[in-house]
Short mmCIF file of C-alpha atoms in Angstrom, two decimals:
data_model
loop_
_atom_site.label_atom_id
_atom_site.label_comp_id
_atom_site.label_asym_id
_atom_site.label_seq_id
_atom_site.Cartn_x
_atom_site.Cartn_y
_atom_site.Cartn_z
CA MET A 8 -0.27 -0.13 0.37
CA LEU A 9 0.99 3.73 -0.48
CA PHE A 10 0.61 6.44 0.99
CA THR A 11 0.81 10.16 0.14
CA ALA A 12 1.29 13.05 2.06
CA ALA A 13 1.99 17.20 1.34
CA ARG A 14 5.88 18.45 2.12
CA ARG A 15 6.28 20.29 4.72
CA VAL A 16 9.58 23.11 6.24
CA ILE A 17 12.22 24.33 7.38
CA THR A 18 17.23 23.70 10.24
CA SER A 19 18.96 20.64 13.46
CA VAL A 20 21.47 18.93 16.35
CA VAL A 21 23.17 16.08 18.15
CA ILE A 22 23.69 14.18 21.61
CA CYS A 23 24.87 10.05 22.27
CA ALA A 24 23.73 7.12 23.52
CA THR A 25 22.38 5.02 27.36
CA THR A 26 20.26 3.06 28.55
CA VAL A 27 17.64 5.10 30.15
CA ILE A 28 13.72 3.49 28.40
CA SER A 29 12.22 1.12 30.41
CA LEU A 30 10.34 -1.97 29.44
CA ASN A 31 6.54 -3.04 32.00
CA PRO A 32 5.45 -6.45 31.16
CA LEU A 33 3.30 -6.80 27.76
CA LEU A 34 0.04 -6.30 28.79
CA ALA A 35 -3.58 -7.93 26.77
CA THR A 36 -6.11 -5.00 27.94
CA SER A 37 -4.97 -1.90 29.98
CA ALA A 38 -6.72 1.68 31.30
CA HIS A 39 -5.20 4.63 29.71
CA ALA A 40 -5.56 7.31 32.37
CA ASN A 41 -4.85 11.04 29.80
CA GLU A 42 -1.24 11.27 29.03
CA GLN A 43 0.21 8.62 31.33
CA ALA A 44 3.02 6.85 29.17
CA HIS A 45 1.71 3.93 28.25
CA PRO A 46 2.16 0.92 30.21
CA LEU A 47 4.52 -0.87 28.16
CA PHE A 48 7.06 2.02 27.35
CA SER A 49 8.41 4.30 29.59
CA ALA A 50 8.51 8.20 28.86
CA TYR A 51 12.48 9.09 27.97
CA PRO A 52 13.05 10.89 31.20
CA GLY A 53 12.12 14.83 31.34
CA ALA A 54 10.32 13.66 28.86
CA ASP A 55 6.74 16.51 28.31
CA ALA A 56 3.30 14.27 26.45
CA ASP A 57 2.48 17.50 25.17
CA TYR A 58 -0.20 15.38 23.18
CA TYR A 59 -2.23 12.06 24.02
CA ARG A 60 -4.95 10.11 22.48
CA HIS A 61 -5.91 6.26 22.73
CA ILE A 62 -8.71 4.96 21.08
CA ASP A 63 -10.59 1.70 21.75
CA TYR A 64 -10.45 0.64 18.13
CA ASP A 65 -8.88 1.90 15.46
CA GLN A 66 -7.10 1.06 11.64
CA PHE A 67 -3.98 2.43 11.41
CA GLN A 68 -1.30 2.63 8.49
CA LEU A 69 2.03 2.26 9.69
CA PRO A 70 4.99 3.22 7.22
CA THR A 71 7.17 0.70 5.80
CA SER A 72 9.63 2.24 3.69
CA ALA A 73 12.11 5.66 3.29
CA VAL A 74 9.64 8.34 1.30
CA VAL A 75 10.62 8.44 -2.31
CA ALA A 76 10.39 11.93 -4.74
CA ASP A 77 6.59 11.98 -4.81
CA ASN A 78 5.99 11.94 -1.00
CA THR A 79 5.07 8.54 -1.43
CA PHE A 80 6.11 4.98 1.25
CA SER A 81 5.36 1.78 1.34
CA SER A 82 2.76 0.75 4.87
CA ILE A 83 0.76 -2.02 6.59
CA SER A 84 -3.39 -1.64 8.28
CA ALA A 85 -3.51 -2.75 11.42
CA GLN A 86 -5.97 -2.88 14.03
CA GLY A 87 -6.84 -2.93 17.37
CA ALA A 88 -6.48 0.49 20.43
CA VAL A 89 -4.46 2.87 19.17
CA THR A 90 -2.67 4.87 21.44
CA ARG A 91 -0.09 7.63 20.36
CA HIS A 92 2.59 10.59 21.77
CA LEU A 93 4.07 12.57 21.28
CA TYR A 94 6.58 13.51 24.16
CA GLU A 95 9.56 17.09 23.49
CA ILE A 96 12.62 16.24 25.35
CA LYS A 97 14.91 19.12 26.07
CA GLN A 98 19.21 18.95 25.59
CA VAL A 99 18.81 15.49 24.33
CA SER A 100 19.99 14.37 20.15
CA THR A 101 17.25 12.22 17.93
CA THR A 102 20.00 9.67 17.70
CA GLN A 103 20.32 8.96 22.52
CA VAL A 104 16.44 8.92 22.11
CA TYR A 105 16.16 5.79 19.01
CA GLN A 106 19.06 3.71 20.66
CA ASN A 107 17.50 3.84 24.05
CA TYR A 108 14.07 2.93 22.73
CA LEU A 109 15.33 1.13 19.68
CA GLN A 110 17.12 -1.08 23.56
CA ALA A 111 13.63 -2.11 25.04
CA VAL A 112 12.23 -2.83 22.61
CA LYS A 113 14.56 -5.54 21.93
CA ALA A 114 14.05 -6.64 25.54
CA ALA A 115 10.89 -6.68 25.96
CA GLY A 116 11.17 -9.58 22.30
CA PHE A 117 9.55 -7.38 19.33
CA SER A 118 10.93 -7.68 16.01
CA LEU A 119 12.47 -5.27 13.93
CA VAL A 120 9.91 -4.86 10.81
CA PHE A 121 11.60 -1.35 9.57
CA SER A 122 13.77 1.79 10.18
CA CYS A 123 15.12 4.01 8.82
CA GLU A 124 18.21 6.87 9.65
CA LEU A 125 19.03 9.63 9.39
CA ALA A 126 19.10 10.76 5.37
CA ALA A 127 17.35 6.88 4.81
CA CYS A 128 14.70 7.42 5.62
CA GLY A 129 14.13 9.79 2.49
CA PHE A 130 12.44 12.54 0.71
CA GLU A 131 12.36 14.74 3.05
CA ASP A 132 13.81 13.38 5.98
CA GLY A 133 10.89 11.69 6.53
CA GLN A 134 8.36 13.81 7.02
CA ALA A 135 5.45 12.37 5.40
CA ILE A 136 6.38 8.65 7.31
CA GLY A 137 6.25 11.84 11.01
CA SER A 138 3.31 12.89 10.15
CA LEU A 139 0.92 10.07 9.57
CA LEU A 140 2.00 8.95 13.54
CA SER A 141 2.04 12.76 14.57
CA ILE A 142 -1.55 13.22 16.46
CA ARG A 143 -0.54 16.61 15.19
CA ASP A 144 -0.70 15.09 11.47
CA ASN A 145 2.41 17.16 11.00
CA VAL A 146 6.50 17.29 12.60
CA TYR A 147 5.61 20.89 12.26
CA ASN A 148 9.91 22.07 12.28
CA TYR A 149 11.62 17.99 13.58
CA PHE A 150 12.07 16.72 10.97
CA ARG A 151 15.57 16.65 11.66
CA LYS A 152 17.88 14.38 12.10
CA PRO A 153 15.26 11.89 11.60
CA TYR A 154 14.83 8.04 12.16
CA TYR A 155 11.64 5.69 12.60
CA LEU A 156 11.32 2.75 14.29
CA LEU A 157 8.39 -0.30 13.29
CA THR A 158 8.21 -2.90 15.80
CA LYS A 159 5.67 -6.13 16.56
CA LYS A 160 5.28 -8.47 18.50
CA GLY A 161 3.46 -11.13 19.54
CA ALA A 162 -0.03 -11.39 22.25
CA ALA A 163 -2.69 -13.22 22.76
CA THR A 164 -5.57 -10.93 21.94
CA GLY A 165 -3.56 -10.37 18.29
CA PRO A 166 -0.23 -8.58 17.20
CA VAL A 167 1.16 -5.62 18.27
CA TYR A 168 3.04 -2.95 17.24
CA ALA A 169 4.79 -0.16 18.76
CA ALA A 170 7.05 2.47 15.65
CA TRP A 171 8.19 5.82 16.54
CA TYR A 172 8.99 8.88 14.97
CA ILE A 173 11.71 11.09 16.42
CA GLY A 174 13.61 14.08 15.12
CA SER A 175 15.29 18.01 16.34
CA TYR A 176 14.23 21.39 15.89
CA GLU A 177 17.67 23.57 17.75
CA GLU A 178 18.27 22.04 21.05
CA ASN A 179 14.75 19.41 21.31
CA VAL A 180 14.14 16.42 20.14
CA TRP A 181 10.55 15.34 19.51
CA ALA A 182 9.13 11.68 19.28
CA HIS A 183 6.06 11.49 17.77
CA GLN A 184 5.00 7.22 19.42
CA VAL A 185 2.74 4.79 17.95
CA ILE A 186 1.23 1.72 20.05
CA ILE A 187 -1.55 -0.58 17.92
CA GLU A 188 -2.58 -3.41 20.54
CA GLY A 189 -4.77 -6.42 18.60
CA LYS A 190 -7.57 -7.12 20.35
CA LYS A 191 -10.69 -8.71 18.43
CA LEU A 192 -14.19 -6.53 17.54
CA VAL A 193 -16.78 -6.53 20.05
CA THR A 194 -20.10 -5.29 17.94
CA ASP A 195 -22.83 -7.08 20.16
CA LEU A 196 -22.86 -3.67 22.73
CA ILE A 197 -25.95 -2.30 20.50
CA LYS A 198 -29.06 -4.00 21.83
CA VAL A 199 -32.31 -3.94 20.21
CA ASP A 200 -35.87 -4.29 20.63
CA THR A 201 -38.17 -5.16 18.17
CA THR A 202 -41.12 -5.97 20.55
CA ALA A 203 -41.38 -1.92 21.70
CA LEU A 204 -42.69 -2.21 17.65
CA THR A 205 -45.23 -4.67 18.99
CA VAL A 206 -47.49 -1.93 21.27
CA LYS A 207 -50.53 -0.91 19.70
CA GLU A 208 -50.63 3.24 19.37
CA GLN A 209 -52.61 5.06 22.62
CA PRO A 210 -54.10 8.19 22.37
CA VAL A 211 -52.74 11.38 21.29
CA ALA A 212 -51.21 13.16 24.98
CA ALA A 213 -48.83 15.50 26.03
CA ILE A 214 -45.32 13.80 26.62
CA SER A 215 -43.01 14.75 29.54
CA ALA A 216 -39.24 16.56 28.18
CA ASP A 217 -38.21 13.39 30.82
CA GLU A 218 -39.75 10.61 29.25
CA LEU A 219 -38.75 12.08 26.16
CA ALA A 220 -35.36 12.73 27.05
CA LYS A 221 -35.35 8.79 26.77
CA ASP A 222 -33.64 6.68 24.31
CA HIS A 223 -36.41 5.16 20.94
CA PRO A 224 -37.45 1.75 22.14
CA LEU A 225 -35.83 0.21 19.52
CA LEU A 226 -32.45 1.08 20.44
CA SER A 227 -30.19 1.09 22.69
CA ARG A 228 -27.34 3.68 22.85
CA TYR A 229 -23.73 2.96 22.43
CA PRO A 230 -22.66 2.50 26.40
CA GLY A 231 -20.48 5.26 27.46
CA ALA A 232 -22.91 7.70 25.41
CA ASP A 233 -23.86 10.78 26.75
CA LEU A 234 -27.51 12.28 24.78
CA GLU A 235 -26.40 15.95 23.16
CA GLY A 236 -29.98 16.20 21.92
CA PHE A 237 -33.27 14.55 21.07
CA GLU A 238 -36.49 15.30 19.67
CA LYS A 239 -39.65 13.40 18.62
CA ILE A 240 -42.83 14.70 16.89
CA ASP A 241 -46.05 12.68 16.34
CA THR A 242 -46.65 11.55 12.81
CA GLU A 243 -44.19 14.57 10.71
CA ILE A 244 -42.77 14.32 6.88
CA ALA A 245 -39.50 13.98 7.07
CA LYS A 246 -36.61 13.45 4.65
CA VAL A 247 -34.98 11.22 4.33
CA PRO A 248 -30.60 11.06 2.73
CA VAL A 249 -29.71 8.30 0.55
CA PRO A 250 -25.78 8.33 -0.61
CA GLY A 251 -25.88 9.35 -4.24
CA LYS A 252 -29.39 9.88 -4.89
CA ALA A 253 -33.04 10.72 -4.24
CA ALA A 254 -34.04 11.27 -0.26
CA LEU A 255 -36.75 9.07 1.04
CA ASN A 256 -39.84 10.61 0.95
CA LEU A 257 -41.70 8.64 4.57
CA GLN A 258 -44.00 10.49 6.78
CA GLY A 259 -44.55 8.66 10.72
CA ASP A 260 -43.83 9.32 13.77
CA LEU A 261 -40.53 10.31 13.55
CA ALA A 262 -37.26 10.21 16.60
CA ARG A 263 -34.06 12.77 16.14
CA HIS A 264 -31.62 11.74 18.51
CA THR A 265 -27.41 12.82 18.18
CA TYR A 266 -24.80 10.88 21.05
CA GLU A 267 -21.51 11.83 21.98
CA ILE A 268 -18.67 8.67 22.40
CA ASP A 269 -15.28 9.28 23.49
CA GLN A 270 -12.10 8.05 23.87
CA VAL A 271 -13.27 4.79 20.15
CA SER A 272 -13.06 4.93 16.35
CA SER A 273 -16.59 5.37 14.29
CA LEU A 274 -15.03 1.73 13.32
CA LYS A 275 -16.11 0.41 16.03
CA VAL A 276 -19.74 2.59 16.66
CA PHE A 277 -20.96 1.75 12.74
CA GLU A 278 -20.13 -2.00 13.50
CA ASN A 279 -22.41 -2.33 16.29
CA TYR A 280 -24.80 -0.54 15.03
CA GLN A 281 -24.83 -2.67 11.72
CA HIS A 282 -24.52 -5.89 14.06
CA ALA A 283 -27.42 -5.03 15.88
CA LEU A 284 -29.80 -4.34 13.37
CA GLN A 285 -28.96 -7.16 10.89
CA LYS A 286 -29.21 -9.43 14.12
CA ALA A 287 -32.90 -7.84 14.71
CA GLY A 288 -33.70 -8.19 11.13
CA PHE A 289 -33.26 -4.94 9.10
CA SER A 290 -32.91 -5.11 5.80
CA ALA A 291 -29.19 -2.15 4.99
CA LEU A 292 -31.13 0.13 2.42
CA ALA A 293 -27.90 2.04 1.63
CA LEU A 294 -24.64 2.52 3.17
CA CYS A 295 -21.20 4.00 2.70
CA LYS A 296 -17.77 4.28 4.03
CA LEU A 297 -15.15 7.26 5.04
CA ALA A 298 -14.40 7.70 1.20
CA GLU A 299 -17.69 5.81 -0.07
CA CYS A 300 -19.79 8.85 1.59
CA GLY A 301 -17.73 11.51 -0.31
CA ASP A 302 -16.24 15.10 1.39
CA THR A 303 -16.82 16.75 3.32
CA GLN A 304 -19.93 18.62 1.95
CA THR A 305 -21.20 15.75 0.86
CA VAL A 306 -20.86 14.23 4.24
CA GLU A 307 -22.74 17.67 5.92
CA ALA A 308 -25.73 16.54 3.79
CA LEU A 309 -25.83 13.27 5.39
CA GLY A 310 -25.50 13.86 8.53
CA GLY A 311 -27.40 17.26 8.57
CA PRO A 312 -30.70 15.97 8.12
CA LEU A 313 -30.94 13.32 10.43
CA SER A 314 -29.15 15.50 13.25
CA VAL A 315 -31.36 16.88 16.14
CA GLN A 316 -29.46 20.32 15.45
CA ASN A 317 -29.73 19.72 11.22
CA SER A 318 -25.28 19.72 11.72
CA VAL A 319 -23.08 17.63 12.26
CA TYR A 320 -20.56 20.29 12.60
CA ASN A 321 -17.29 18.85 12.65
CA PHE A 322 -17.97 15.22 13.21
CA HIS A 323 -17.48 14.49 9.46
CA ARG A 324 -13.84 12.70 10.26
CA ASN A 325 -13.78 9.56 8.91
CA PRO A 326 -17.47 8.89 8.30
CA TYR A 327 -20.46 5.48 8.47
CA TYR A 328 -23.20 6.09 7.07
CA LEU A 329 -26.75 3.10 7.43
CA LEU A 330 -29.63 3.16 6.58
CA SER A 331 -32.29 -0.30 7.06
CA LYS A 332 -35.87 -0.68 7.49
CA LEU A 333 -37.95 -3.74 9.06
CA SER A 334 -41.43 -3.56 8.32
CA VAL A 335 -43.72 -4.97 10.96
CA GLY A 336 -47.17 -4.94 11.71
CA GLY A 337 -48.35 -3.15 7.93
CA GLN A 338 -45.33 -0.52 9.49
CA GLU A 339 -42.25 0.09 8.14
CA HIS A 340 -39.37 1.01 10.60
CA TYR A 341 -36.26 2.92 9.23
CA VAL A 342 -32.73 3.09 11.47
CA ALA A 343 -30.11 5.80 9.54
CA LEU A 344 -27.40 6.53 11.12
CA LEU A 345 -24.51 8.85 10.19
CA ILE A 346 -21.28 7.97 12.91
CA GLY A 347 -18.72 10.52 12.62
CA ALA A 348 -15.79 11.81 14.12
CA TYR A 349 -13.51 14.83 16.12
CA ASP A 350 -10.40 15.29 17.96
CA GLY A 351 -10.50 11.68 19.70
CA LYS A 352 -14.63 12.32 19.94
CA VAL A 353 -17.65 10.27 18.32
CA ARG A 354 -21.47 11.25 17.51
CA VAL A 355 -24.01 9.46 16.44
CA GLN A 356 -26.69 10.80 14.36
CA GLN A 357 -29.84 8.83 14.77
CA LEU A 358 -33.22 9.41 13.05
CA ILE A 359 -36.06 6.62 13.08
CA LEU A 360 -38.80 6.76 11.64
CA SER A 361 -41.87 4.36 11.85
CA THR A 362 -44.79 5.14 9.31
CA LYS A 363 -48.04 5.99 9.51
CA THR A 364 -50.70 8.08 8.42
CA VAL A 365 -51.95 10.95 9.49
CA GLN A 366 -54.55 10.93 12.36
CA THR A 367 -57.74 13.00 11.10
CA ASP A 368 -60.28 12.03 13.21
CA LEU A 369 -59.11 14.32 16.34
CA VAL A 370 -61.47 17.35 16.58
CA LYS A 371 -64.82 16.32 16.18
CA ALA A 372 -67.73 19.03 15.71
CA ASP A 373 -71.51 18.50 17.87
CA ALA A 374 -72.96 21.03 16.93
CA SER A 375 -74.13 21.10 20.71
CA GLU A 376 -69.60 21.90 21.27
CA LEU A 377 -69.90 24.82 18.75
CA LYS A 378 -72.21 26.64 20.39
CA ARG A 379 -70.60 26.11 23.97
CA GLN A 380 -66.91 26.84 22.27
CA LEU A 381 -69.45 29.95 20.79
CA ASP A 382 -70.14 30.59 24.44
CA SER A 383 -66.70 30.70 25.76
CA ALA A 384 -63.92 31.95 22.46
CA GLY A 385 -66.65 33.55 19.62
CA LYS A 386 -64.97 30.85 17.88
CA ALA A 387 -65.60 27.61 16.83
CA LEU A 388 -62.91 25.74 15.05
CA ILE A 389 -63.61 22.90 12.45
CA TYR A 390 -61.25 20.53 11.27
CA GLY A 391 -64.24 18.05 9.57
CA ILE A 392 -64.62 19.78 5.98
CA TYR A 393 -62.72 18.70 3.07
CA PHE A 394 -60.67 19.72 0.17
CA ASP A 395 -58.43 18.55 -2.13
CA THR A 396 -54.97 20.04 -2.25
CA GLY A 397 -55.20 23.91 -3.92
CA LYS A 398 -59.21 23.53 -4.25
CA ALA A 399 -61.73 25.05 -3.93
CA GLU A 400 -64.97 22.66 -4.15
CA ILE A 401 -66.89 20.86 -0.79
CA LYS A 402 -65.41 17.02 -0.45
CA PRO A 403 -68.55 14.72 0.10
CA GLU A 404 -66.84 13.09 3.47
CA SER A 405 -67.60 16.99 4.60
CA ASP A 406 -71.35 16.24 4.75
CA ALA A 407 -71.71 15.08 8.56
CA ALA A 408 -69.94 18.77 9.92
CA LEU A 409 -71.83 20.95 8.00
CA ALA A 410 -74.87 18.89 8.95
CA GLU A 411 -73.49 19.68 12.16
CA ILE A 412 -73.04 23.30 12.32
CA ALA A 413 -76.73 23.60 10.17
CA LYS A 414 -78.13 21.69 13.43
CA LEU A 415 -76.78 24.69 15.45
CA LEU A 416 -78.08 27.31 13.13
CA GLN A 417 -81.36 26.14 12.99
CA GLN A 418 -80.94 25.60 16.74
CA HIS A 419 -80.21 29.01 16.83
CA HIS A 420 -82.45 31.51 14.94
CA SER A 421 -80.64 34.82 16.29
CA LEU A 422 -77.21 32.93 15.33
CA LYS A 423 -75.03 34.63 13.02
CA LEU A 424 -72.06 33.85 11.64
CA TYR A 425 -68.34 35.12 10.19
CA VAL A 426 -67.78 31.68 8.22
CA VAL A 427 -63.81 32.31 7.48
CA GLY A 428 -61.09 30.04 5.67
CA HIS A 429 -57.72 29.06 6.35
CA THR A 430 -54.92 27.79 5.49
CA ASP A 431 -51.34 26.49 6.27
CA ASP A 432 -48.44 28.04 5.19
CA THR A 433 -47.10 26.10 2.57
CA GLY A 434 -46.75 27.67 -0.44
CA ASP A 435 -47.49 32.12 -2.06
CA SER A 436 -48.77 33.58 1.11
CA ALA A 437 -51.66 35.64 -1.51
CA ALA A 438 -52.59 32.47 -3.03
CA ASN A 439 -53.50 30.70 0.63
CA GLN A 440 -55.54 33.76 1.44
CA THR A 441 -57.49 33.46 -1.40
CA LEU A 442 -58.05 30.26 -1.69
CA SER A 443 -59.32 30.78 1.72
CA GLU A 444 -62.34 32.93 0.70
CA GLN A 445 -62.44 30.87 -1.55
CA ARG A 446 -63.37 27.65 -0.02
CA ALA A 447 -65.35 29.61 2.51
CA SER A 448 -67.22 31.34 0.40
CA ALA A 449 -67.64 27.76 -0.72
CA VAL A 450 -68.98 26.16 3.27
CA VAL A 451 -71.41 29.21 2.84
CA ALA A 452 -73.05 28.25 -0.55
CA LYS A 453 -73.78 24.56 1.18
CA LEU A 454 -75.28 25.92 4.33
CA THR A 455 -77.71 28.23 2.21
CA GLY A 456 -77.69 26.00 -0.69
CA SER A 457 -78.13 22.34 0.49
CA TYR A 458 -79.80 23.16 4.27
CA GLN A 459 -81.72 26.62 3.73
CA ILE A 460 -79.73 28.99 6.19
CA ALA A 461 -80.58 32.44 5.93
CA ALA A 462 -78.09 33.90 3.26
CA SER A 463 -77.37 37.20 5.72
CA ARG A 464 -76.81 34.79 8.29
CA LEU A 465 -73.62 34.11 7.22
CA GLN A 466 -71.18 35.68 6.00
CA ALA A 467 -67.40 34.91 4.32
CA HIS A 468 -63.61 35.77 5.01
CA GLY A 469 -60.01 34.06 4.15
CA VAL A 470 -57.36 34.75 6.34
CA GLY A 471 -55.63 32.33 4.64
CA PRO A 472 -51.69 31.58 6.52
CA PHE A 473 -52.00 34.57 8.68
CA ALA A 474 -53.73 33.28 11.88
CA PRO A 475 -51.69 29.49 12.66
CA ALA A 476 -54.08 27.62 15.68
CA SER A 477 -50.43 25.50 15.58
CA ASN A 478 -46.06 25.43 14.23
CA ASN A 479 -46.19 24.77 10.06
CA THR A 480 -42.68 23.23 10.93
CA SER A 481 -45.17 19.46 11.38
CA ALA A 482 -46.95 17.28 9.33
CA ALA A 483 -49.99 17.70 12.40
CA GLY A 484 -49.08 21.76 12.84
CA LYS A 485 -49.82 21.61 9.92
CA GLN A 486 -53.32 19.02 9.43
CA LEU A 487 -54.51 21.82 12.78
CA ASN A 488 -53.72 25.24 10.83
CA ARG A 489 -56.03 23.84 7.86
CA ARG A 490 -59.80 23.65 9.28
CA VAL A 491 -62.58 26.53 9.38
CA GLU A 492 -63.37 28.91 11.74
CA LEU A 493 -67.18 29.68 13.46
CA VAL A 494 -66.90 33.35 15.04
CA GLN A 495 -69.97 34.80 15.52
CA LYS A 496 -71.08 37.95 13.97
CA LEU A 497 -73.04 40.27 15.66
#
């Protein structure tokens, strides 16, 4: 495998060698506390750990050749727990630091995979090697008098690799250390409970903030994950991205969750979600990994619609996207995930949608209830009068509501009403206002023509989207805004 790296620029010093690196017994697993030295190797005496990062499971490319003129080199891929340090050591030579690490790994029984010294590290002093190992992705000025060392040792859980790039600037040395402890990827950390999908729909009720804060009953969170944000919407329309294709337009109960996890790779989190969904019988509709997901802008477009904040922010690195589907009990259940990394953390943008149609029988109109609303509020809301989209012809299923309005007027002979049409905010507002007045006029015409209500008792008006009863950001809210109101006229 060949790696390429960007060119770097910028001056030198040396001294000699002794044995000052100590080796701890090889550990199959280990706890890493903040910026302490790795349990396998002590830090060089007096070294400052400027940067530290531990990822529980990840892939890492390790250089196995000198850098050639086109800034490329060969490498091998290693998987496991990845721990990286950047040590700064004052007033010492790269030769002395290198010889101490070399003696320590030999004493521990590590075998040499590849090493290079000074000019033998290749083009531009092997800066590309150091930049690959560096937590900062750059060796900056510290490429002078370079040494690179890659070693390997077998262990019960898998091979252990230890690598260093050591370079100097003026009288100081930077040592970039990478240790990879091979181990099997654990893929059973996410649980799917499909029994949550068989629960019968309950009557619509307010959901407390405490209930919303909980995980979706279908899918557990990754162990140790913090919930950064959430939302749950009854009967919403959502566009769910499909890499390289048109988005799916879905309608149903929608839940979004954003989780953040420390010191783990996006690979491990993805593998666990994928394993859990496959085990539960979900089929994958779309999948992309890493570079397959596209450039930064493309990844952000995949994750934004899944995110509570409509943005993945910096978590577009090392991305994995998965869209899965399960059909149970006449419903289709979709799970969409964008998993990305940034600065040693992983964020999971999770969208779960269970399809269903909008309930249209939540509000009932009868003459006595309409009179009660008029007496208490001066107006009554009617949701049982139906029109096709963009039209003002009353549909036959509106007859029950119209009959109750007529009954109200027949029981109260002195009652006069403004019939006011309302729309949601979809489309042009002026056109919506005109449409709402046409619909109100159609209601008046129906009452006077079919039910012989005197025209002098009714007056039609339309206010379009300008007096909403709910929000216009959800399907349920828009449904409440599309209505006819009866307003008492003096």
